[in-house]
Every structure is written in C-alpha cells, then in structure tokens.
PDB file of C-alpha atoms in Angstrom:
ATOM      1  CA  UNK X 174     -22.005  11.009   1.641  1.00 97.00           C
ATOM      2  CA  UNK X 175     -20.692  12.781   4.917  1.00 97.00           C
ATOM      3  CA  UNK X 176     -21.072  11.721   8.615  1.00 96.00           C
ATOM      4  CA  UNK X 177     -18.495  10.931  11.713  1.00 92.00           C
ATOM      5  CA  UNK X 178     -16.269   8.070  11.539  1.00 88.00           C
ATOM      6  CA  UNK X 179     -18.543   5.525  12.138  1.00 88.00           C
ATOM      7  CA  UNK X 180     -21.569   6.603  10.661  1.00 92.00           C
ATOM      8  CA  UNK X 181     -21.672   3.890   7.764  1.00 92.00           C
ATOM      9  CA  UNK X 182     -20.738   5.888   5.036  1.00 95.00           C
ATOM     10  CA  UNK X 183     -19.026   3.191   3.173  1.00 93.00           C
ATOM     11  CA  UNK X 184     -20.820   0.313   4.425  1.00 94.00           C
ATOM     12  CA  UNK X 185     -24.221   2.125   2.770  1.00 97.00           C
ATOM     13  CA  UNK X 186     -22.742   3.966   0.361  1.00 97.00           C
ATOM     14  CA  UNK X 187     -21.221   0.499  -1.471  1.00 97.00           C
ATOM     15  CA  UNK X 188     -24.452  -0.771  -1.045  1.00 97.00           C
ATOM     16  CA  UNK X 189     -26.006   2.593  -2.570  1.00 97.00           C
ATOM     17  CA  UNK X 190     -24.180   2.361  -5.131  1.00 97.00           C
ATOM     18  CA  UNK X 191     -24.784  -1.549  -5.834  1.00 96.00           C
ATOM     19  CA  UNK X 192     -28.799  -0.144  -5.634  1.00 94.00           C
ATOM     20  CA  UNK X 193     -28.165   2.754  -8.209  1.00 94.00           C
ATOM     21  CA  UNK X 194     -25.600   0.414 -10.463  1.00 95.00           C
ATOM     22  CA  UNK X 195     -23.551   3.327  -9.818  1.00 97.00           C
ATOM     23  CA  UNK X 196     -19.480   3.272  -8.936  1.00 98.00           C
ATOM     24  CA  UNK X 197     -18.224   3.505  -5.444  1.00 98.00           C
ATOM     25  CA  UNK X 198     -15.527   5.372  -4.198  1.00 97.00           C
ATOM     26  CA  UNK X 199     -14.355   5.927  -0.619  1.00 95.00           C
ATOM     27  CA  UNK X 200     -12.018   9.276  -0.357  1.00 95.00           C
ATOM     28  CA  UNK X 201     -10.221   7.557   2.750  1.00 90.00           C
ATOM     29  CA  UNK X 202      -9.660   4.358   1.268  1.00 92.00           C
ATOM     30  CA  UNK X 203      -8.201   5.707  -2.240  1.00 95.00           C
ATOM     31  CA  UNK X 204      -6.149   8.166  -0.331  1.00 93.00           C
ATOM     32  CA  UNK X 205      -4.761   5.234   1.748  1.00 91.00           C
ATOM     33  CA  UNK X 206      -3.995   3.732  -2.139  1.00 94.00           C
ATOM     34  CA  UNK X 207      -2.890   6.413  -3.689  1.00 94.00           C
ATOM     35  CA  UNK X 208      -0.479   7.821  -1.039  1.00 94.00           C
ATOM     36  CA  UNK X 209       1.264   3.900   0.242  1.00 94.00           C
ATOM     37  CA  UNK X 210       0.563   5.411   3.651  1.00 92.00           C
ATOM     38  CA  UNK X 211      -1.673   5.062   6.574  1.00 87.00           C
ATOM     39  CA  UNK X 212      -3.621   8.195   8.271  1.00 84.00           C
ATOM     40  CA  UNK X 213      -1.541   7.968  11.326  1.00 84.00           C
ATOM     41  CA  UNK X 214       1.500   7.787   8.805  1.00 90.00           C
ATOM     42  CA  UNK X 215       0.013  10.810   6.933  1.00 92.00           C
ATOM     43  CA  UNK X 216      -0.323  13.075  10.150  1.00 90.00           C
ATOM     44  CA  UNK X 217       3.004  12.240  12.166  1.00 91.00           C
ATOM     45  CA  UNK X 218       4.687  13.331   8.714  1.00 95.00           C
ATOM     46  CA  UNK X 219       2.260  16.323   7.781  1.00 96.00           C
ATOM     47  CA  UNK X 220       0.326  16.771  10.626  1.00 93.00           C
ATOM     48  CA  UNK X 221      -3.539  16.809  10.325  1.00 90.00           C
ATOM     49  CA  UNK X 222      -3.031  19.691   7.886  1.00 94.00           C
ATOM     50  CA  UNK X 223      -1.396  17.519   5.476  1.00 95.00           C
ATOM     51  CA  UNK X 224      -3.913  15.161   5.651  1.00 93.00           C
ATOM     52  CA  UNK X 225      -6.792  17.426   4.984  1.00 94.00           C
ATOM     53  CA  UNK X 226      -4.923  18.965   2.215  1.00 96.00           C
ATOM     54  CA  UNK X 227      -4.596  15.190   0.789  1.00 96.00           C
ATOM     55  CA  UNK X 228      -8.392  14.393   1.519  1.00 95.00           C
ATOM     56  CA  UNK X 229      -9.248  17.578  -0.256  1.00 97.00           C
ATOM     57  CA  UNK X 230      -7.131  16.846  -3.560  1.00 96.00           C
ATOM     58  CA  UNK X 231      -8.479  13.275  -3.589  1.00 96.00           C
ATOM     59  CA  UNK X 232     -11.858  14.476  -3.397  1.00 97.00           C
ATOM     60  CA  UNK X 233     -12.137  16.595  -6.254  1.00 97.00           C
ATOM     61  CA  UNK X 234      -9.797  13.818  -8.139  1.00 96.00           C
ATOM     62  CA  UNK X 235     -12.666  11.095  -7.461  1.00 96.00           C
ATOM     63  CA  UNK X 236     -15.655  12.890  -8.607  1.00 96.00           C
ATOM     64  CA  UNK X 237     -17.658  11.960 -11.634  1.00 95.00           C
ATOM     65  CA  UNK X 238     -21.009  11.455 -12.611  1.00 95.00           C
ATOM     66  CA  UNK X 239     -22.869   7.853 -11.028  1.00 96.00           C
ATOM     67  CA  UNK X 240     -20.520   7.814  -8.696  1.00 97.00           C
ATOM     68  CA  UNK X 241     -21.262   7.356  -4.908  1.00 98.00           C
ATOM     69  CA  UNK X 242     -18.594   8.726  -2.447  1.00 98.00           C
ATOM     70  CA  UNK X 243     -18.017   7.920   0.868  1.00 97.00           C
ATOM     71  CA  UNK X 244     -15.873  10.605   2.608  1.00 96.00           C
ATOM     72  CA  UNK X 245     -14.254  11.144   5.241  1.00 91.00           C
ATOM     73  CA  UNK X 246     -15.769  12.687   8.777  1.00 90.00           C
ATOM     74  CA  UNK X 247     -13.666  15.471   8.877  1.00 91.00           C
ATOM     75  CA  UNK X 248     -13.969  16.307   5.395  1.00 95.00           C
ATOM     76  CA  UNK X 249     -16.690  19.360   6.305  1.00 97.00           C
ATOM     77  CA  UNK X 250     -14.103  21.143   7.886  1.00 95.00           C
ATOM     78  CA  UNK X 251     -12.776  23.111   4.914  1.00 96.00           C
ATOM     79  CA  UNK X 252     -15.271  25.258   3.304  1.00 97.00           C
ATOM     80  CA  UNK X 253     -13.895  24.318   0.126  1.00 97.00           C
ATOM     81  CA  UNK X 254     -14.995  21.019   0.407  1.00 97.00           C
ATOM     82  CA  UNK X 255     -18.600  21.436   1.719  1.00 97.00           C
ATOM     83  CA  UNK X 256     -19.140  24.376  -1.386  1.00 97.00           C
ATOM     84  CA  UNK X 257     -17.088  21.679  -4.018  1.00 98.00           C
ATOM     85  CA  UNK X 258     -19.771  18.520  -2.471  1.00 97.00           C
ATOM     86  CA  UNK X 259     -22.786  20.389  -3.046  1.00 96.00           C
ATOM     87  CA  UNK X 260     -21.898  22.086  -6.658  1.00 96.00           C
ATOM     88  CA  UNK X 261     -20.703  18.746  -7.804  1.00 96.00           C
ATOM     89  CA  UNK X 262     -23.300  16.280  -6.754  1.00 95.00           C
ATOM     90  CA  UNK X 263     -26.160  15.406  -3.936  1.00 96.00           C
ATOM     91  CA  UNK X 264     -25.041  15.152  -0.783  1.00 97.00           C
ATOM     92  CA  UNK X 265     -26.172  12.815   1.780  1.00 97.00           C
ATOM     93  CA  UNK X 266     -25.414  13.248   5.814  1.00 97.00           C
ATOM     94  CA  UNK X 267     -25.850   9.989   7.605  1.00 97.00           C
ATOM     95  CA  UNK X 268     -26.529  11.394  11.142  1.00 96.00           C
ATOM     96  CA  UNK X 269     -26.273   9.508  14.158  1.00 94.00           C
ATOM     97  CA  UNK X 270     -25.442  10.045  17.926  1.00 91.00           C
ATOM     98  CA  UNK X 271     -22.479  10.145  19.231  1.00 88.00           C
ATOM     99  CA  UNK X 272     -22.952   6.440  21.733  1.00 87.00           C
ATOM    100  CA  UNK X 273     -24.141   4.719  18.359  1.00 89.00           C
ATOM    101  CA  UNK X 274     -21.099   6.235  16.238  1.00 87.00           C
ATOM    102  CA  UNK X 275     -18.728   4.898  19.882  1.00 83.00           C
ATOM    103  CA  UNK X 276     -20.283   1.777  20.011  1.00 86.00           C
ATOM    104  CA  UNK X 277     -19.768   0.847  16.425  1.00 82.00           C
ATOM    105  CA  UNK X 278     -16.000   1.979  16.519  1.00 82.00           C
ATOM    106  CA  UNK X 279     -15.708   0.225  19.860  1.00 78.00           C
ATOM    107  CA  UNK X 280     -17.036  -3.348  17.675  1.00 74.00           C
ATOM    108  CA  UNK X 281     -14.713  -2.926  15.062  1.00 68.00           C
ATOM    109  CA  UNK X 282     -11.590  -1.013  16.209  1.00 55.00           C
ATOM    110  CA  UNK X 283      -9.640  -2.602  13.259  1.00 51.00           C
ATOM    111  CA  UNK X 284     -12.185  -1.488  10.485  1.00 46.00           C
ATOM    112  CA  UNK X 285     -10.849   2.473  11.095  1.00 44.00           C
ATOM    113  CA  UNK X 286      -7.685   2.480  12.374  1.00 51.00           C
ATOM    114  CA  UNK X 287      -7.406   6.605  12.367  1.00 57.00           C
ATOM    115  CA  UNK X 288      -5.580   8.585  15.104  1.00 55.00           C
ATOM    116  CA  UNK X 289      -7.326   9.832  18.127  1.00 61.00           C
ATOM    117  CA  UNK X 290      -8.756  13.561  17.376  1.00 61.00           C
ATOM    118  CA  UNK X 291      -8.739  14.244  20.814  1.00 64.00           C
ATOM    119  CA  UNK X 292      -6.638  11.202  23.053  1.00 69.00           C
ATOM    120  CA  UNK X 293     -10.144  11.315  25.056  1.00 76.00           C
ATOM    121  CA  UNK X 294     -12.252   7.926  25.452  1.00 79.00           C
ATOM    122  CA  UNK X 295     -14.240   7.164  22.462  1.00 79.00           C
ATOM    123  CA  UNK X 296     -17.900   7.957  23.530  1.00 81.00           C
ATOM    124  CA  UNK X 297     -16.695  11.779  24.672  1.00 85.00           C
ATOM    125  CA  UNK X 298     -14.140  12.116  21.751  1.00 83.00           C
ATOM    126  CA  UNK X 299     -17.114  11.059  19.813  1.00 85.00           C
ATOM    127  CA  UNK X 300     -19.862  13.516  21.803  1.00 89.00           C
ATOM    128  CA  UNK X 301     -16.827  16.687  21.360  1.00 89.00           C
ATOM    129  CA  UNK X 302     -16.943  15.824  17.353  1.00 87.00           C
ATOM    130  CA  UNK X 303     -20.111  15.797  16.583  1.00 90.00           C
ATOM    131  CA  UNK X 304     -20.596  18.911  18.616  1.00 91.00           C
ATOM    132  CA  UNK X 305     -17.914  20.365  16.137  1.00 93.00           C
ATOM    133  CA  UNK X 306     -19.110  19.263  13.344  1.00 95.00           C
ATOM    134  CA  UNK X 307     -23.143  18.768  13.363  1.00 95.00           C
ATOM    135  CA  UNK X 308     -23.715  22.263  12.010  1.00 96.00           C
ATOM    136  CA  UNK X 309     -20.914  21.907   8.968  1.00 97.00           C
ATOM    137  CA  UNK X 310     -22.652  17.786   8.108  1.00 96.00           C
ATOM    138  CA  UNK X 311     -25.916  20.014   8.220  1.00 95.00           C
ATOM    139  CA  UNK X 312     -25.024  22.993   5.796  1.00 96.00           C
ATOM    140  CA  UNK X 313     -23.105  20.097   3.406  1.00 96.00           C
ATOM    141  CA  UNK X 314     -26.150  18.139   2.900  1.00 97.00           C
ATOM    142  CA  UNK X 315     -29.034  18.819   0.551  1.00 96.00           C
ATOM    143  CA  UNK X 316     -30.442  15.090   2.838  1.00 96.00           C
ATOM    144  CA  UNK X 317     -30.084  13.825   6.315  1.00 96.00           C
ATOM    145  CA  UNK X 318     -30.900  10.318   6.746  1.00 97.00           C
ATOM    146  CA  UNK X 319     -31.296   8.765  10.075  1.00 96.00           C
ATOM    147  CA  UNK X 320     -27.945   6.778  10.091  1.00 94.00           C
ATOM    148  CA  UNK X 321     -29.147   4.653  13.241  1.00 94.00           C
ATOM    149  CA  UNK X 322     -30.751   1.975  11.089  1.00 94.00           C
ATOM    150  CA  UNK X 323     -29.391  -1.418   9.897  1.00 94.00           C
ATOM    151  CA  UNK X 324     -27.729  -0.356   5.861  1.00 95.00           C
ATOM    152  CA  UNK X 325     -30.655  -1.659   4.038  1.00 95.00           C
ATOM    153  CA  UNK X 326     -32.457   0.639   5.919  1.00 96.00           C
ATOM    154  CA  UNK X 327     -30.088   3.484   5.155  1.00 97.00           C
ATOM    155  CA  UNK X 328     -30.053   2.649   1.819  1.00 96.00           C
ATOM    156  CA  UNK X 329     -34.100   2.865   1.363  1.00 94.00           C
ATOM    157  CA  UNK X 330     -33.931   6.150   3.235  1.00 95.00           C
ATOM    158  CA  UNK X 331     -31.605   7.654   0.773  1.00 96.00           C
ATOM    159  CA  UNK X 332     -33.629   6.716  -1.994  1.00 94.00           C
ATOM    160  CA  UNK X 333     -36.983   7.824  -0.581  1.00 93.00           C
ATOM    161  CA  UNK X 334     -35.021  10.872   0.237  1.00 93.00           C
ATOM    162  CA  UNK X 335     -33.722  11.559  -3.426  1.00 92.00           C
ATOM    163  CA  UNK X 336     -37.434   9.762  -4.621  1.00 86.00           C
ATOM    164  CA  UNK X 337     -35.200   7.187  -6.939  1.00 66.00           C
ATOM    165  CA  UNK X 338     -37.141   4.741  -8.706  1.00 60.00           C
ATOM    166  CA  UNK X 339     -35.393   1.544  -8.332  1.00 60.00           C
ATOM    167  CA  UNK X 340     -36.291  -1.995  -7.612  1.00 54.00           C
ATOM    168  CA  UNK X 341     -35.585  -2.909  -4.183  1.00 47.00           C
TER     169      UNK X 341
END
C-alpha cells in the first residue's frame, strides 16, 4: 500500500489485512523497531538518504506472501522500490488531496511524528508533496482507491478493486 503520510495506509491496511486473515506489516513502524531510533533520529544522523536507504532494506526484508504492507510516503521515490512493489505483490495507492492528508495530520500530530520535508505549513508542504509524488504513487500501483472515505470504506474499495471474495 503507498500514499502520503496521512493517507491511512496503516489504519486500512491493518484492517485489510484483518479482512484477508492476512499479516500486517508497516515498513515505518518495523524500521522504527528494528533500528531503536526515531525518523528524526535517523535523518539528523544519516540525513534523508540514510533513511531511504533503511526504508528500502526493510522493505524487501518484510515481504512475503499474505502479507499486507503499509509503507512509507516517500517510499516511491527510488525506482528500486516502485519496480521491487509491483514484481513482488499488488500494489494499492490510497489517493487523497492534499487538505484531507493536512487535516488528518493536523488531528493527530502525535500519530506521525516525522520531520518536516519542507519546514512549510502543513496544507502547502502537503500540496508541494503530492505534486512530487502523484505521478511515482500512480506508476507504483496496479489500484488507486479513493483514500477520502472512512477505512471500512477503504477497505471495501480495495477488495472490489482486487474482486476478493470475502465476507464483509
């Protein structure tokens, strides 16, 4: 699953994965684990270099079969990782605009506790993002899902989307 910070990606994707009976796995959160250190720890000691390099090692680490993975929003940027995603599995982008993805982040500042990207106000780091990024989410996923509906709703999308038989 791929999408900006704020797009739901874990949120849906543990309750994908709950739907499925599948495992979840969130590349941010077993990063976090694996390394004893924080994202803003990561990138004043490596920079956000180092921390892609990290996110791209626990990536390919994490992946198995019935496994949902939520990843991180800037995981698109290395080609590597978009052409890994789509050999290894189905990939889901969980799109939403930029004031839903700042208003979310703005309700739970605690929940995602990354660095700035670009010091600018949420909303407009948010809006400079997505303008970045939209095109790599796009050529990632084999689905986009309308990530602007409550996670049940998400969730129902993503299996009409990959027509999954399962009770709901």
């Amino acid at each position: 699953m791929v999408g900006a910070r704020g797009a739901g990606k874990t949120t849906v994707g543990s309750a994908l994965a709950k739907a499925l009976g599948y495992k979840f796995v969130d590349t941010d959160l077993t990063l976090l684990r694996t390394s004893g250190l924080s994202v803003a720890d990561i990138v004043e000691r490596e920079g956000w270099e180092g921390f892609r390099r990290r996110e791209t090692e626990t990536l390919k680490a994490i992946c198995a079969p019935f496994t949902v993975i939520a990843t991180g929003g800037g995981v698109v940027l290395a080609q590597e990782n978009r052409d890994f995603m789509r050999d290894a599995g189905t990939v889901i982008y969980l799109r939403s605009p930029a004031s839903t993805l700042a208003n979310r982040l703005e309700d739970a500042p605690l929940e995602d506790q990354r660095p700035t990207l670009t010091g600018k106000p949420i909303t407009e780091e948010m809006m400079e993002v997505l303008n970045e990024r939209e095109a790599l989410y796009q050529q990632a996923a084999h689905h986009v899902v309308d990530g602007t509906l409550d996670p049940a709703g998400v969730v129902n999308a993503i299996l009409d989307a990959l027509a999954l038989p399962v009770a709901r």
